[in-house]
Amino acid sequence: MKEKSTNKLKIFFAKCLYAVVKHFPLSDGRMSFGAKRLRRFCARLALPHCGENVNIEHGARFAWDLRVGDNSGVGVNSLISSNVTIGRDVMMGPDCMIFTSNHGMSDFSVPMWRQKSTKPRPVVICDDVWIGARVIILPGVRVGTGSVIGAGSVVTKDVEPYSIVGGNPAKKIGSRIKEKVE
């Protein structure tokens, strides 16, 4: 009985977050009126894991199984599919999209729009990652600790820890680890 009431409460706060709170002003705007705190409060009650000091920005849309670590943020107007884990200390720019499945297209006898979606493949964003504005991350990708993804990139493969990637498709363009000079 207690579990049933807990689920109803989670659903209530999830609906509040989607229906009302997501439309509150930007977190750091002059007229925010505590919007950041209210979105965080609802997210902590609605999500299976929502760490300390999490910032869910204005207009963000995400599945209710999203897991977010301490000091991380979901960018303005971002879209995050089901089965995504965001680690600690992750910065996300506006308009990012993270997908975990795709449209089916293997059966030529059926129009693509009528085919079932592909099997979901989880996306993991490790700790201390910076995701630039308008980044798209595709199904099954793991973004390694300490990585930077340049604005507008389309990430189709795993990103090594401490890498700097950019482009479409995203490729390694640098490293945050400096080589030892002898």
mmCIF file of C-alpha atoms in Angstrom:
data_model
loop_
_atom_site.group_PDB
_atom_site.id
_atom_site.type_symbol
_atom_site.label_atom_id
_atom_site.label_comp_id
_atom_site.label_asym_id
_atom_site.label_seq_id
_atom_site.Cartn_x
_atom_site.Cartn_y
_atom_site.Cartn_z
ATOM 1 C CA MET A 1 0.000 0.000 0.000
ATOM 2 C CA LYS A 2 2.813 2.423 0.898
ATOM 3 C CA GLU A 3 4.569 1.730 -2.426
ATOM 4 C CA LYS A 4 1.378 2.543 -4.332
ATOM 5 C CA SER A 5 1.001 5.915 -2.596
ATOM 6 C CA THR A 6 4.703 6.675 -3.194
ATOM 7 C CA ASN A 7 4.251 6.002 -6.918
ATOM 8 C CA LYS A 8 1.198 8.271 -7.023
ATOM 9 C CA LEU A 9 3.202 11.021 -5.329
ATOM 10 C CA LYS A 10 6.052 10.593 -7.829
ATOM 11 C CA ILE A 11 3.577 10.822 -10.697
ATOM 12 C CA PHE A 12 2.038 13.957 -9.181
ATOM 13 C CA PHE A 13 5.418 15.730 -8.940
ATOM 14 C CA ALA A 14 6.401 14.514 -12.402
ATOM 15 C CA LYS A 15 3.218 16.048 -13.816
ATOM 16 C CA CYS A 16 3.867 19.269 -11.898
ATOM 17 C CA LEU A 17 7.365 19.440 -13.336
ATOM 18 C CA TYR A 18 6.155 18.863 -16.886
ATOM 19 C CA ALA A 19 2.940 20.849 -16.836
ATOM 20 C CA VAL A 20 3.853 23.913 -14.824
ATOM 21 C CA VAL A 21 7.360 24.154 -13.424
ATOM 22 C CA LYS A 22 9.196 23.601 -16.740
ATOM 23 C CA HIS A 23 7.656 26.860 -17.970
ATOM 24 C CA PHE A 24 9.106 28.912 -15.121
ATOM 25 C CA PRO A 25 11.816 31.421 -16.135
ATOM 26 C CA LEU A 26 15.457 30.512 -16.710
ATOM 27 C CA SER A 27 17.332 29.591 -13.539
ATOM 28 C CA ASP A 28 19.756 32.492 -13.618
ATOM 29 C CA GLY A 29 17.400 35.132 -14.993
ATOM 30 C CA ARG A 30 16.729 38.367 -13.124
ATOM 31 C CA MET A 31 13.116 37.367 -12.601
ATOM 32 C CA SER A 32 13.567 33.676 -11.778
ATOM 33 C CA PHE A 33 11.603 33.821 -8.483
ATOM 34 C CA GLY A 34 13.124 30.577 -7.189
ATOM 35 C CA ALA A 35 12.337 28.599 -10.367
ATOM 36 C CA LYS A 36 15.595 26.648 -10.117
ATOM 37 C CA ARG A 37 14.809 25.489 -6.568
ATOM 38 C CA LEU A 38 11.230 24.550 -7.421
ATOM 39 C CA ARG A 39 12.242 22.513 -10.490
ATOM 40 C CA ARG A 40 14.933 20.765 -8.410
ATOM 41 C CA PHE A 41 12.416 20.008 -5.641
ATOM 42 C CA CYS A 42 9.952 18.406 -8.074
ATOM 43 C CA ALA A 43 12.727 16.504 -9.897
ATOM 44 C CA ARG A 44 14.062 15.050 -6.635
ATOM 45 C CA LEU A 45 10.587 13.734 -5.857
ATOM 46 C CA ALA A 46 9.861 12.460 -9.382
ATOM 47 C CA LEU A 47 13.147 10.869 -10.552
ATOM 48 C CA PRO A 48 14.635 7.582 -9.299
ATOM 49 C CA HIS A 49 17.895 9.423 -8.560
ATOM 50 C CA CYS A 50 18.420 13.178 -8.500
ATOM 51 C CA GLY A 51 21.560 14.313 -6.703
ATOM 52 C CA GLU A 52 22.269 17.431 -4.688
ATOM 53 C CA ASN A 53 22.369 20.824 -6.406
ATOM 54 C CA VAL A 54 20.905 19.545 -9.695
ATOM 55 C CA ASN A 55 19.655 22.150 -12.170
ATOM 56 C CA ILE A 56 16.799 21.188 -14.487
ATOM 57 C CA GLU A 57 16.476 24.151 -16.847
ATOM 58 C CA HIS A 58 13.488 25.863 -18.413
ATOM 59 C CA GLY A 59 11.766 23.769 -21.107
ATOM 60 C CA ALA A 60 13.781 20.575 -20.493
ATOM 61 C CA ARG A 61 11.953 17.351 -21.378
ATOM 62 C CA PHE A 62 13.107 13.955 -20.187
ATOM 63 C CA ALA A 63 11.943 10.442 -19.391
ATOM 64 C CA TRP A 64 11.038 9.657 -15.790
ATOM 65 C CA ASP A 65 13.791 7.073 -15.382
ATOM 66 C CA LEU A 66 16.518 9.716 -15.825
ATOM 67 C CA ARG A 67 19.280 9.488 -13.227
ATOM 68 C CA VAL A 68 21.265 12.674 -12.504
ATOM 69 C CA GLY A 69 24.295 13.022 -10.232
ATOM 70 C CA ASP A 70 25.272 15.852 -7.875
ATOM 71 C CA ASN A 71 25.975 19.335 -9.299
ATOM 72 C CA SER A 72 24.789 18.413 -12.809
ATOM 73 C CA GLY A 73 22.389 20.193 -15.099
ATOM 74 C CA VAL A 74 19.955 19.497 -17.905
ATOM 75 C CA GLY A 75 20.155 22.342 -20.434
ATOM 76 C CA VAL A 76 17.438 24.754 -21.558
ATOM 77 C CA ASN A 77 14.985 23.048 -23.955
ATOM 78 C CA SER A 78 16.949 19.772 -23.914
ATOM 79 C CA LEU A 79 15.331 16.443 -24.777
ATOM 80 C CA ILE A 80 16.463 13.238 -23.048
ATOM 81 C CA SER A 81 15.067 9.773 -23.830
ATOM 82 C CA SER A 82 14.496 6.914 -21.435
ATOM 83 C CA ASN A 83 17.430 4.917 -20.011
ATOM 84 C CA VAL A 84 19.954 7.765 -19.618
ATOM 85 C CA THR A 85 22.358 8.250 -16.710
ATOM 86 C CA ILE A 86 24.112 11.572 -16.134
ATOM 87 C CA GLY A 87 27.028 11.540 -13.686
ATOM 88 C CA ARG A 88 28.251 14.194 -11.238
ATOM 89 C CA ASP A 89 29.426 17.681 -12.208
ATOM 90 C CA VAL A 90 28.049 17.536 -15.764
ATOM 91 C CA MET A 91 27.381 20.802 -17.628
ATOM 92 C CA MET A 92 24.895 20.697 -20.499
ATOM 93 C CA GLY A 93 24.245 23.543 -22.914
ATOM 94 C CA PRO A 94 20.844 24.403 -24.370
ATOM 95 C CA ASP A 95 18.925 22.372 -26.960
ATOM 96 C CA CYS A 96 20.814 19.093 -26.452
ATOM 97 C CA MET A 97 19.195 15.797 -27.454
ATOM 98 C CA ILE A 98 20.057 12.357 -26.092
ATOM 99 C CA PHE A 99 18.414 9.375 -27.795
ATOM 100 C CA THR A 100 18.438 5.706 -26.762
ATOM 101 C CA SER A 101 16.492 4.160 -29.654
ATOM 102 C CA ASN A 102 15.804 4.867 -33.299
ATOM 103 C CA HIS A 103 13.217 4.196 -35.994
ATOM 104 C CA GLY A 104 13.206 0.712 -37.507
ATOM 105 C CA MET A 105 14.074 0.589 -41.203
ATOM 106 C CA SER A 106 15.117 -2.977 -42.009
ATOM 107 C CA ASP A 107 11.821 -4.244 -43.501
ATOM 108 C CA PHE A 108 11.544 -2.862 -47.060
ATOM 109 C CA SER A 109 7.975 -4.121 -47.411
ATOM 110 C CA VAL A 110 6.704 -1.803 -44.658
ATOM 111 C CA PRO A 111 7.020 2.012 -44.630
ATOM 112 C CA MET A 112 9.560 3.141 -42.037
ATOM 113 C CA TRP A 113 6.999 5.089 -40.032
ATOM 114 C CA ARG A 114 5.073 1.839 -39.427
ATOM 115 C CA GLN A 115 8.091 -0.170 -38.250
ATOM 116 C CA LYS A 116 8.847 -0.677 -34.572
ATOM 117 C CA SER A 117 11.605 1.311 -32.949
ATOM 118 C CA THR A 118 14.968 -0.314 -32.436
ATOM 119 C CA LYS A 119 15.757 -1.917 -29.094
ATOM 120 C CA PRO A 120 16.780 0.821 -26.611
ATOM 121 C CA ARG A 121 20.500 1.097 -25.856
ATOM 122 C CA PRO A 122 21.379 3.070 -22.707
ATOM 123 C CA VAL A 123 23.440 6.255 -22.777
ATOM 124 C CA VAL A 124 25.870 7.015 -19.945
ATOM 125 C CA ILE A 125 27.414 10.423 -19.362
ATOM 126 C CA CYS A 126 30.235 9.973 -16.836
ATOM 127 C CA ASP A 127 31.387 12.554 -14.258
ATOM 128 C CA ASP A 128 32.837 16.013 -15.019
ATOM 129 C CA VAL A 129 31.639 16.261 -18.649
ATOM 130 C CA TRP A 130 30.888 19.456 -20.567
ATOM 131 C CA ILE A 131 28.290 19.052 -23.316
ATOM 132 C CA GLY A 132 28.085 22.109 -25.569
ATOM 133 C CA ALA A 133 24.925 23.621 -27.023
ATOM 134 C CA ARG A 134 22.848 21.628 -29.532
ATOM 135 C CA VAL A 135 24.785 18.391 -29.130
ATOM 136 C CA ILE A 136 23.072 15.182 -30.234
ATOM 137 C CA ILE A 137 24.076 11.919 -28.542
ATOM 138 C CA LEU A 138 22.889 8.713 -30.212
ATOM 139 C CA PRO A 139 21.907 5.331 -28.676
ATOM 140 C CA GLY A 140 24.451 3.227 -26.807
ATOM 141 C CA VAL A 141 27.076 5.958 -26.353
ATOM 142 C CA ARG A 142 29.244 6.264 -23.238
ATOM 143 C CA VAL A 143 30.863 9.674 -22.698
ATOM 144 C CA GLY A 144 33.999 9.202 -20.608
ATOM 145 C CA THR A 145 34.934 11.122 -17.464
ATOM 146 C CA GLY A 146 36.295 14.623 -17.969
ATOM 147 C CA SER A 147 35.337 14.872 -21.654
ATOM 148 C CA VAL A 148 34.264 17.944 -23.610
ATOM 149 C CA ILE A 149 31.796 17.734 -26.505
ATOM 150 C CA GLY A 150 31.881 20.766 -28.799
ATOM 151 C CA ALA A 151 28.702 22.636 -29.660
ATOM 152 C CA GLY A 152 26.665 21.185 -32.526
ATOM 153 C CA SER A 153 28.392 17.795 -32.448
ATOM 154 C CA VAL A 154 26.670 14.511 -33.255
ATOM 155 C CA VAL A 155 28.116 11.797 -31.019
ATOM 156 C CA THR A 156 27.748 8.367 -32.634
ATOM 157 C CA LYS A 157 30.481 6.427 -30.766
ATOM 158 C CA ASP A 158 31.901 6.209 -27.249
ATOM 159 C CA VAL A 159 34.048 9.140 -26.130
ATOM 160 C CA GLU A 160 37.313 8.323 -24.340
ATOM 161 C CA PRO A 161 37.894 9.886 -20.912
ATOM 162 C CA TYR A 162 39.394 13.399 -20.967
ATOM 163 C CA SER A 163 38.863 13.738 -24.727
ATOM 164 C CA ILE A 164 37.735 16.822 -26.591
ATOM 165 C CA VAL A 165 35.448 15.858 -29.486
ATOM 166 C CA GLY A 166 33.582 17.842 -32.107
ATOM 167 C CA GLY A 167 31.902 17.687 -35.494
ATOM 168 C CA ASN A 168 29.383 15.518 -37.314
ATOM 169 C CA PRO A 169 30.088 12.743 -36.660
ATOM 170 C CA ALA A 170 32.054 13.761 -33.566
ATOM 171 C CA LYS A 171 35.764 12.969 -33.736
ATOM 172 C CA LYS A 172 38.560 13.448 -31.239
ATOM 173 C CA ILE A 173 40.113 16.880 -31.777
ATOM 174 C CA GLY A 174 42.119 17.118 -28.581
ATOM 175 C CA SER A 175 42.779 15.876 -25.086
ATOM 176 C CA ARG A 176 42.562 17.516 -21.694
ATOM 177 C CA ILE A 177 45.581 15.499 -20.552
ATOM 178 C CA LYS A 178 48.864 17.203 -21.348
ATOM 179 C CA GLU A 179 51.716 14.960 -22.476
ATOM 180 C CA LYS A 180 54.806 14.972 -20.261
ATOM 181 C CA VAL A 181 57.672 16.787 -21.953
ATOM 182 C CA GLU A 182 61.103 15.367 -21.101
#
